[in-house]
mmCIF file of C-alpha atoms in Angstrom:
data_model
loop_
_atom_site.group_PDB
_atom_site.id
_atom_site.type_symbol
_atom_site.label_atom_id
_atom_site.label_comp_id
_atom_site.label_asym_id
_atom_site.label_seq_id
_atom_site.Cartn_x
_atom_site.Cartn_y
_atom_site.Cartn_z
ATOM 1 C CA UNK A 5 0.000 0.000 0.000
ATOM 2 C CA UNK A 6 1.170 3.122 -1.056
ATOM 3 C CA UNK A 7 0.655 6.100 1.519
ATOM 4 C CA UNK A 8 1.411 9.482 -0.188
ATOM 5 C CA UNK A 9 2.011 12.418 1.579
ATOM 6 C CA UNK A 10 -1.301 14.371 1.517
ATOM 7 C CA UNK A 11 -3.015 10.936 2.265
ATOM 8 C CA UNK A 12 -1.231 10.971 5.785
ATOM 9 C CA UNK A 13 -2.284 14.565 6.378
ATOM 10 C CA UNK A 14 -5.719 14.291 5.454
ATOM 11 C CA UNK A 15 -6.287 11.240 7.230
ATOM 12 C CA UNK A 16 -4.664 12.824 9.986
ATOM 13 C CA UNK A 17 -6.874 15.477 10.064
ATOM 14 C CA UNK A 18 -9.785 13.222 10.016
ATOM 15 C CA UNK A 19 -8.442 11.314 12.709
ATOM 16 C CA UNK A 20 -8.361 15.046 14.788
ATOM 17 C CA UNK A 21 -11.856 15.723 13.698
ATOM 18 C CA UNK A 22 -12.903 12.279 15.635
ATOM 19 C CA UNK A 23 -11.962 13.786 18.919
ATOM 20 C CA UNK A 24 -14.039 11.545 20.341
ATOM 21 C CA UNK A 25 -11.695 8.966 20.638
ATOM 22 C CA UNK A 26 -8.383 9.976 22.349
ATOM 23 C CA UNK A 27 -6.499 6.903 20.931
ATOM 24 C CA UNK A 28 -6.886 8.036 17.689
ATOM 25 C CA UNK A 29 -4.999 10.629 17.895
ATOM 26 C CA UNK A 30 -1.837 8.493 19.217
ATOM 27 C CA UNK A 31 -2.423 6.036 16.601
ATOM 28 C CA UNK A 32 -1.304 8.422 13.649
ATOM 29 C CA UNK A 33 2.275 7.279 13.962
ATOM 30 C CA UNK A 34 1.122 3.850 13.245
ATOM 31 C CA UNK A 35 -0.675 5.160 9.786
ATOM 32 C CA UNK A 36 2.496 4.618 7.761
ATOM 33 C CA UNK A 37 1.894 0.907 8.313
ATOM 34 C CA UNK A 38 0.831 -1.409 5.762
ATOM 35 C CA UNK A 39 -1.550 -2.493 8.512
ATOM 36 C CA UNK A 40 -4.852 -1.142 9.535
ATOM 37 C CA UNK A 41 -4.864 1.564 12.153
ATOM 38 C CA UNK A 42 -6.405 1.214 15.582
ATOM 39 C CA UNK A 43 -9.160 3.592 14.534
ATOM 40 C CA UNK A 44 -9.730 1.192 11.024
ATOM 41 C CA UNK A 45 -10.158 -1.167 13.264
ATOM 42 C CA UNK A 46 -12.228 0.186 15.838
ATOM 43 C CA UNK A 47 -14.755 1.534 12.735
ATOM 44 C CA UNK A 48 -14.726 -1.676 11.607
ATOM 45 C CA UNK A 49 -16.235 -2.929 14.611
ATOM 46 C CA UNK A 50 -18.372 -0.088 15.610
ATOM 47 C CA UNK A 51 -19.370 0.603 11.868
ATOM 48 C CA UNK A 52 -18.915 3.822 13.095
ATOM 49 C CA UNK A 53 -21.484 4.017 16.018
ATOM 50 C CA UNK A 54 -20.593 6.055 19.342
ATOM 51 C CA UNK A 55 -18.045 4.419 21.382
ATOM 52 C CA UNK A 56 -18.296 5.905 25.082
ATOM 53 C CA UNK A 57 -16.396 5.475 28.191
ATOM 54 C CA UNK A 58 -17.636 3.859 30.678
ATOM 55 C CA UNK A 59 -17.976 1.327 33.210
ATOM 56 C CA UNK A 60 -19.845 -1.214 31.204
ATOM 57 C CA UNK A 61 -16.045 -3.083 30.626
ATOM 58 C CA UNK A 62 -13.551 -4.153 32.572
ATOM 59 C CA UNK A 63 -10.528 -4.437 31.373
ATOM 60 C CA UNK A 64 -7.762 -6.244 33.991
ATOM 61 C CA UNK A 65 -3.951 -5.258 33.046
ATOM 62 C CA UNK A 66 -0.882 -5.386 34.992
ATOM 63 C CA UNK A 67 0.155 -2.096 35.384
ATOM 64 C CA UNK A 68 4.227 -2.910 34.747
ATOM 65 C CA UNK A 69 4.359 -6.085 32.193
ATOM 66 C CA UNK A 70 8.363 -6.953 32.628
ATOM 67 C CA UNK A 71 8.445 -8.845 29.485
ATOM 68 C CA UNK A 72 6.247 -7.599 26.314
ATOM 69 C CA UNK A 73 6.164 -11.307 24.830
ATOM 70 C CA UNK A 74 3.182 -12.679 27.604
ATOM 71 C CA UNK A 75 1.075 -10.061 29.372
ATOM 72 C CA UNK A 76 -1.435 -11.389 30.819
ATOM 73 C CA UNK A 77 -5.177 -9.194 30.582
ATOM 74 C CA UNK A 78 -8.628 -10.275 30.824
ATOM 75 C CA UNK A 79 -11.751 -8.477 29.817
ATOM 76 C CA UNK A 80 -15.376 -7.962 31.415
ATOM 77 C CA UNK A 81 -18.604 -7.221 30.125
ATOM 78 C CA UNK A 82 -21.800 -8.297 31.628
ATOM 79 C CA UNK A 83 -24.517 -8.285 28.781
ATOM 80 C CA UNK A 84 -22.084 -7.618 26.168
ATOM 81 C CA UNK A 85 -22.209 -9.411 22.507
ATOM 82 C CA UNK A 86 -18.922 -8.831 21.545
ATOM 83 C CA UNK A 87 -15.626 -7.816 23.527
ATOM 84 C CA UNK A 88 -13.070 -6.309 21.098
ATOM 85 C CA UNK A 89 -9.195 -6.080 22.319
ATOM 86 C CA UNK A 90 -6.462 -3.534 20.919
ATOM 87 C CA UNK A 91 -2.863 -2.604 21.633
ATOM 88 C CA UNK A 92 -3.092 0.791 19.858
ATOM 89 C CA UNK A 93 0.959 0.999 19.702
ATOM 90 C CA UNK A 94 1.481 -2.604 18.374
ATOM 91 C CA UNK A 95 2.654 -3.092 14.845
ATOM 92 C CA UNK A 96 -1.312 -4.742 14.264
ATOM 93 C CA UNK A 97 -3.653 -3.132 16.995
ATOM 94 C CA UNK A 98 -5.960 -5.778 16.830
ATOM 95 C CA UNK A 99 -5.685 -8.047 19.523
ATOM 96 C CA UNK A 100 -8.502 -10.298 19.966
ATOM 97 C CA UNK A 101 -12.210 -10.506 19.611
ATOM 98 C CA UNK A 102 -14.296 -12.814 21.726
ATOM 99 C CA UNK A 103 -18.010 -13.109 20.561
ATOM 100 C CA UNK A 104 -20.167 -15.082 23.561
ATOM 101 C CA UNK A 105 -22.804 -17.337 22.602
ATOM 102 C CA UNK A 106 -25.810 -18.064 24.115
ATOM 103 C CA UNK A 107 -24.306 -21.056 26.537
ATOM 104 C CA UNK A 108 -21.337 -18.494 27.554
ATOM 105 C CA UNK A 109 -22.186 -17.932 31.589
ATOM 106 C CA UNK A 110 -20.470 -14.886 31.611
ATOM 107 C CA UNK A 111 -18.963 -12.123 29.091
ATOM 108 C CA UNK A 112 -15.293 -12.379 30.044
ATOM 109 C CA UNK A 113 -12.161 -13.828 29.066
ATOM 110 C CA UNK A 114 -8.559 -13.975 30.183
ATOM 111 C CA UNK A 115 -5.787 -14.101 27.633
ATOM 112 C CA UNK A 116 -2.538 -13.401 27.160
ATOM 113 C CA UNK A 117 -0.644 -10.776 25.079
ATOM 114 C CA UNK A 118 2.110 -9.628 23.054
ATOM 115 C CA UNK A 119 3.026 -5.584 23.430
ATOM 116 C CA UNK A 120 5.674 -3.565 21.742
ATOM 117 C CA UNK A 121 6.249 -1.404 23.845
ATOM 118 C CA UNK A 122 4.770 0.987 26.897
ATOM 119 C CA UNK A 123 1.114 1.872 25.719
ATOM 120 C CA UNK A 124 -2.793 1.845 26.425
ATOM 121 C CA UNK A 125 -4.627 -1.760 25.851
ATOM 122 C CA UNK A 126 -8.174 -0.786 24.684
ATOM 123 C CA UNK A 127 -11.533 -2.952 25.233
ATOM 124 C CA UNK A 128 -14.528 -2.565 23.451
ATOM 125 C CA UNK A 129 -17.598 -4.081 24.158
ATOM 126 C CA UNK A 130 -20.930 -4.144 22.365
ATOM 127 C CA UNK A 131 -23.838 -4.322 24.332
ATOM 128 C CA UNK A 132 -26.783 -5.966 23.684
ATOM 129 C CA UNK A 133 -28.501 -2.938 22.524
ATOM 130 C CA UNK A 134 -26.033 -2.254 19.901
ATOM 131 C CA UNK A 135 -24.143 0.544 22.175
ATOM 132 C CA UNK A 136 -20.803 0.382 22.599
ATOM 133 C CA UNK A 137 -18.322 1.084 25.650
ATOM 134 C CA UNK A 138 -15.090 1.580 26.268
ATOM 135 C CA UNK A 139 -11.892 1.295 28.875
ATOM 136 C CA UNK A 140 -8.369 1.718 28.264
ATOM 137 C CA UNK A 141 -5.587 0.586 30.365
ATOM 138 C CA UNK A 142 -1.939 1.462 30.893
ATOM 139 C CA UNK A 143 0.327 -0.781 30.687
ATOM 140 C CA UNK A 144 4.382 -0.265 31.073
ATOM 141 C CA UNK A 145 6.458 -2.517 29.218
ATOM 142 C CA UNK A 146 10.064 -3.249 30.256
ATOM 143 C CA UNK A 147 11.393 -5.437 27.344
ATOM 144 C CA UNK A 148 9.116 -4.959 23.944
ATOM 145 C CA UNK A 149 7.702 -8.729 22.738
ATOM 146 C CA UNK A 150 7.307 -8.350 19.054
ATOM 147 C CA UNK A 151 10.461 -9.183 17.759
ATOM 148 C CA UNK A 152 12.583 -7.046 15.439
ATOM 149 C CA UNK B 11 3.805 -25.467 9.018
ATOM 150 C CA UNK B 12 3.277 -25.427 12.795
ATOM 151 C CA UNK B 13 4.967 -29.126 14.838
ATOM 152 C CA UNK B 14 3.897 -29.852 17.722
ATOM 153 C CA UNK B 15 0.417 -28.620 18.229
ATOM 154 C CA UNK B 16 -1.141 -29.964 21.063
ATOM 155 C CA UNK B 17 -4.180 -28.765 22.567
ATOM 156 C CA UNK B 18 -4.794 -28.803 25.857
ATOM 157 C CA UNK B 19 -8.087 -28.194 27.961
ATOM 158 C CA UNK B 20 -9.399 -28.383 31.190
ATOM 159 C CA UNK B 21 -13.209 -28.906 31.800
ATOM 160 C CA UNK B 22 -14.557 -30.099 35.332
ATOM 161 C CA UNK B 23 -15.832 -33.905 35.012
ATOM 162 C CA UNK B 24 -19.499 -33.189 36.538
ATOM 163 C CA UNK B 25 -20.820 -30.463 37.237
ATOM 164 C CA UNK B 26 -24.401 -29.382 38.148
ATOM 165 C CA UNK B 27 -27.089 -27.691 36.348
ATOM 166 C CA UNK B 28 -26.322 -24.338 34.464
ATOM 167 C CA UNK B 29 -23.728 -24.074 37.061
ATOM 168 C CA UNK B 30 -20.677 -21.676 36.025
ATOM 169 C CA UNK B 31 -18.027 -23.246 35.053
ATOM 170 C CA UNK B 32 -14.216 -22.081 33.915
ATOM 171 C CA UNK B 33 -13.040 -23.457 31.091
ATOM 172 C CA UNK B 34 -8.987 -23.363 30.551
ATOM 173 C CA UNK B 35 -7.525 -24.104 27.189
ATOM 174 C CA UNK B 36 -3.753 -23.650 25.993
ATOM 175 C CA UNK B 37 -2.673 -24.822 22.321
ATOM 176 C CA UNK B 38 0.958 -25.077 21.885
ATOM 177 C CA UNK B 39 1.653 -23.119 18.630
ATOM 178 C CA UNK B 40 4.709 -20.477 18.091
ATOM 179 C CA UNK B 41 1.984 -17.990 17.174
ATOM 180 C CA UNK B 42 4.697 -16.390 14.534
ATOM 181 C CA UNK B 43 3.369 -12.664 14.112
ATOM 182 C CA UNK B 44 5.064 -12.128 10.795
ATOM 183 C CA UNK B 45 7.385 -8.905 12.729
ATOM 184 C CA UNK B 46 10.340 -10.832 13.514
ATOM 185 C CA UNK B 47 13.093 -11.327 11.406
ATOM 186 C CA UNK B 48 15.546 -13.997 11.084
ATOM 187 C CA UNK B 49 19.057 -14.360 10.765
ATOM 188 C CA UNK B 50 19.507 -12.614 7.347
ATOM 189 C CA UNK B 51 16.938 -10.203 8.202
ATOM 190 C CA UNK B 52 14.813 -11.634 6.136
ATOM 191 C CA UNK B 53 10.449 -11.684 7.599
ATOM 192 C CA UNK B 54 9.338 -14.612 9.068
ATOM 193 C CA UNK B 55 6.241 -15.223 7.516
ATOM 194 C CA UNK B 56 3.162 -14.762 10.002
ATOM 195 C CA UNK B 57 1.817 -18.386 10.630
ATOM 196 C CA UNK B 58 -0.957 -18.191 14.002
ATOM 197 C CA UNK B 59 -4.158 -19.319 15.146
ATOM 198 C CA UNK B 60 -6.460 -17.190 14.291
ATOM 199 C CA UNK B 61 -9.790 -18.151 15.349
ATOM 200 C CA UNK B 62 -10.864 -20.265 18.473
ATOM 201 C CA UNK B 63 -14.541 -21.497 19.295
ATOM 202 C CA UNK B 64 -16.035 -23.422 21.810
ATOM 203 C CA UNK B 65 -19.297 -25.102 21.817
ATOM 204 C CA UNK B 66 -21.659 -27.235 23.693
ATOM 205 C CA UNK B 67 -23.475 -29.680 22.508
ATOM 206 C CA UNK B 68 -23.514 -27.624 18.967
ATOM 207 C CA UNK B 69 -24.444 -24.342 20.758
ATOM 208 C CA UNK B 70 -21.638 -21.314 20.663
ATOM 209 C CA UNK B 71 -20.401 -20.442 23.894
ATOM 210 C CA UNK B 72 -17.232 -18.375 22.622
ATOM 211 C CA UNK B 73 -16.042 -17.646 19.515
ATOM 212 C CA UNK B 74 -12.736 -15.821 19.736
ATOM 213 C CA UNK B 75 -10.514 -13.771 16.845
ATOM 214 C CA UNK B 76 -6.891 -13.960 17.007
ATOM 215 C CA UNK B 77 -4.559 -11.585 16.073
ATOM 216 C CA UNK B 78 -0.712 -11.834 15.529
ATOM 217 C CA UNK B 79 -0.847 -10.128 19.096
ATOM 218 C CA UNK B 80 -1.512 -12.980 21.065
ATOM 219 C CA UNK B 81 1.288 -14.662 22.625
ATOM 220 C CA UNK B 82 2.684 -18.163 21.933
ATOM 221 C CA UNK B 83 1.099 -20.553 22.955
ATOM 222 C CA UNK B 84 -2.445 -19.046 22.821
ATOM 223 C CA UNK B 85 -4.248 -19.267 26.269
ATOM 224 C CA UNK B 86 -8.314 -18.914 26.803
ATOM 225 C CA UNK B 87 -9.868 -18.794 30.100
ATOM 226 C CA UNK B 88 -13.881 -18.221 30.108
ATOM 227 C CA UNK B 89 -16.881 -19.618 31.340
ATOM 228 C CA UNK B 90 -19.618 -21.626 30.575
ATOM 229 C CA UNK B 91 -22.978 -22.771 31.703
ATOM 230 C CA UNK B 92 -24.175 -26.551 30.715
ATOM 231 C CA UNK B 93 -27.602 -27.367 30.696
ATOM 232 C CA UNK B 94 -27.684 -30.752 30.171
ATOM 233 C CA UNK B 95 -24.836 -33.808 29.598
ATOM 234 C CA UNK B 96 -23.112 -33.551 26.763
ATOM 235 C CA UNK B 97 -19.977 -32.947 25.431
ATOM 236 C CA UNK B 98 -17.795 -29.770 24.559
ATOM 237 C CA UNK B 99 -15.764 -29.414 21.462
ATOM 238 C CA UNK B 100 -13.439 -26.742 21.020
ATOM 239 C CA UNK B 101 -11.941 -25.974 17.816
ATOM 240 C CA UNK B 102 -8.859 -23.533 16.566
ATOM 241 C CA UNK B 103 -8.353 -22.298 13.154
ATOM 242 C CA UNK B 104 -4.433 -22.595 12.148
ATOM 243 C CA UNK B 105 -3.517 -19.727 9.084
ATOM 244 C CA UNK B 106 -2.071 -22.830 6.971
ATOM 245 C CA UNK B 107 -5.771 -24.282 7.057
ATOM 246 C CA UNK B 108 -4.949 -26.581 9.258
ATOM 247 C CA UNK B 109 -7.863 -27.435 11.924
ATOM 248 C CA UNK B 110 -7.212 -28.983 15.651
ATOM 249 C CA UNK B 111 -10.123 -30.413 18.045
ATOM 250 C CA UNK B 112 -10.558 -31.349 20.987
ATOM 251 C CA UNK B 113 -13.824 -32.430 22.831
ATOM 252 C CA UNK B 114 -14.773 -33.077 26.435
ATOM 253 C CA UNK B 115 -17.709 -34.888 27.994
ATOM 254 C CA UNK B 116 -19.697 -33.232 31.320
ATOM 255 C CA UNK B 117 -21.649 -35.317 33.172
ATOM 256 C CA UNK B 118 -25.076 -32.869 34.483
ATOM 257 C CA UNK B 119 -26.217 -34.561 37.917
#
């Protein structure tokens, strides 16, 4: 993918128009990436509904992960359909996406992670009425785990 | 592409009716990201898991997306209610196409 320089600019002003979303913001330096950026993704997700912060999700992080190759997190959402994950600093913000089904007891899930370096892990979680709501966490990273 | 893949799972034997239950599973899979570079500096090509599901007796009780960002050896801890016996079968999607299973029976008392 080829990124000229006016793309980069205008998407970064769209990306300041959408001041909604703090992490957006942050995730410009990751727009010269062939991947998608944190915001792509979160669109993609949200087909561009309202995201709000709030206490809908929980989102459990250490706060100091010594080594960036196995963080361990786990996400909360009671009456959520869909809990999306992202590492807006990674080299591919996506990080998971659990969708519960009707046997699931509750919305939540425990993982772990792979982070490049110090950032903010986001959750997402779509509610059963279609509403969406958000937590971020920060996490410090002592030794980076993606390689390179 | 992936050796060595071995699932492993752990489901209580019995439990009661539409109690909670936590289910752990761990594959062992290197979970290559396609960042790192070898010795030449050439990419290694991204080879993961990408997609884990769970179900009981044919009804979804997760169904989980995986990203390059999820560490070796992915590891899945949720719950899950059973309603009756049966038996859960838990599946993960490799990026080579490859497919590994794994089922376990609950007795409901």
């Amino acid at each position: 993918m080829l990124i000229s320089r006016r793309g980069v600019l205008s998407a970064g002003a769209g990306l300041a128009a959408f001041a909604l979303l703090p992490v957006a913001v942050r995730a410009q330096g990751a727009a010269a990436a062939p991947t998608q950026t944190a915001d792509e993704v979160i669109a993609e997700f949200t087909g561009g509904a309202e995201v709000v912060d709030g206490d809908g999700v929980k989102l459990t992080a250490p706060e100091i992960a010594e080594n960036g190759n196995t963080v361990p997190i786990s996400v909360e959402a009671p009456g959520a359909s869909e809990i999306m994950v992202l590492a807006v600093e990674n080299p591919t913000p996506g990080v998971a996406k659990f969708v519960f089904g009707p046997l699931a007891a509750t919305q939540a899930a425990a993982t772990r992670i792979r982070l490049a370096k110090t950032q903010d892990v986001v959750a997402i979680a779509k509610m059963a009425d279609g509403s969406f709501v958000r937590t971020a966490s920060n996490v410090k990273v002592t030794i980076g785990g993606c390689g390179g | 592409m992936a050796d060595n893949v071995k699932p492993r799972v752990r489901v209580p034997k019995t439990a009661s009716k539409d109690e909670v239950i936590t289910i752990k599973t761990l594959i062992s899979h290197p979970m290559e990201s396609g960042q790192r570079k070898d010795k030449d500096g050439n990419i290694v090509p991204r080879s993961i898991i990408n997609r884990f599901t769970a179900e009981f007796n044919g009804q979804l009780v997760i169904d989980a997306t995986l990203e390059p960002a999820i560490s070796t050896n992915p590891y899945l801890e949720f719950d899950a209610k059973v309603p009756e016996t049966g038996e859960f079968k838990f599946t993960w999607y490799d990026d080579d196409g490859s497919v590994y299973e794994d089922a376990h029976k609950v007795e409901v008392s």
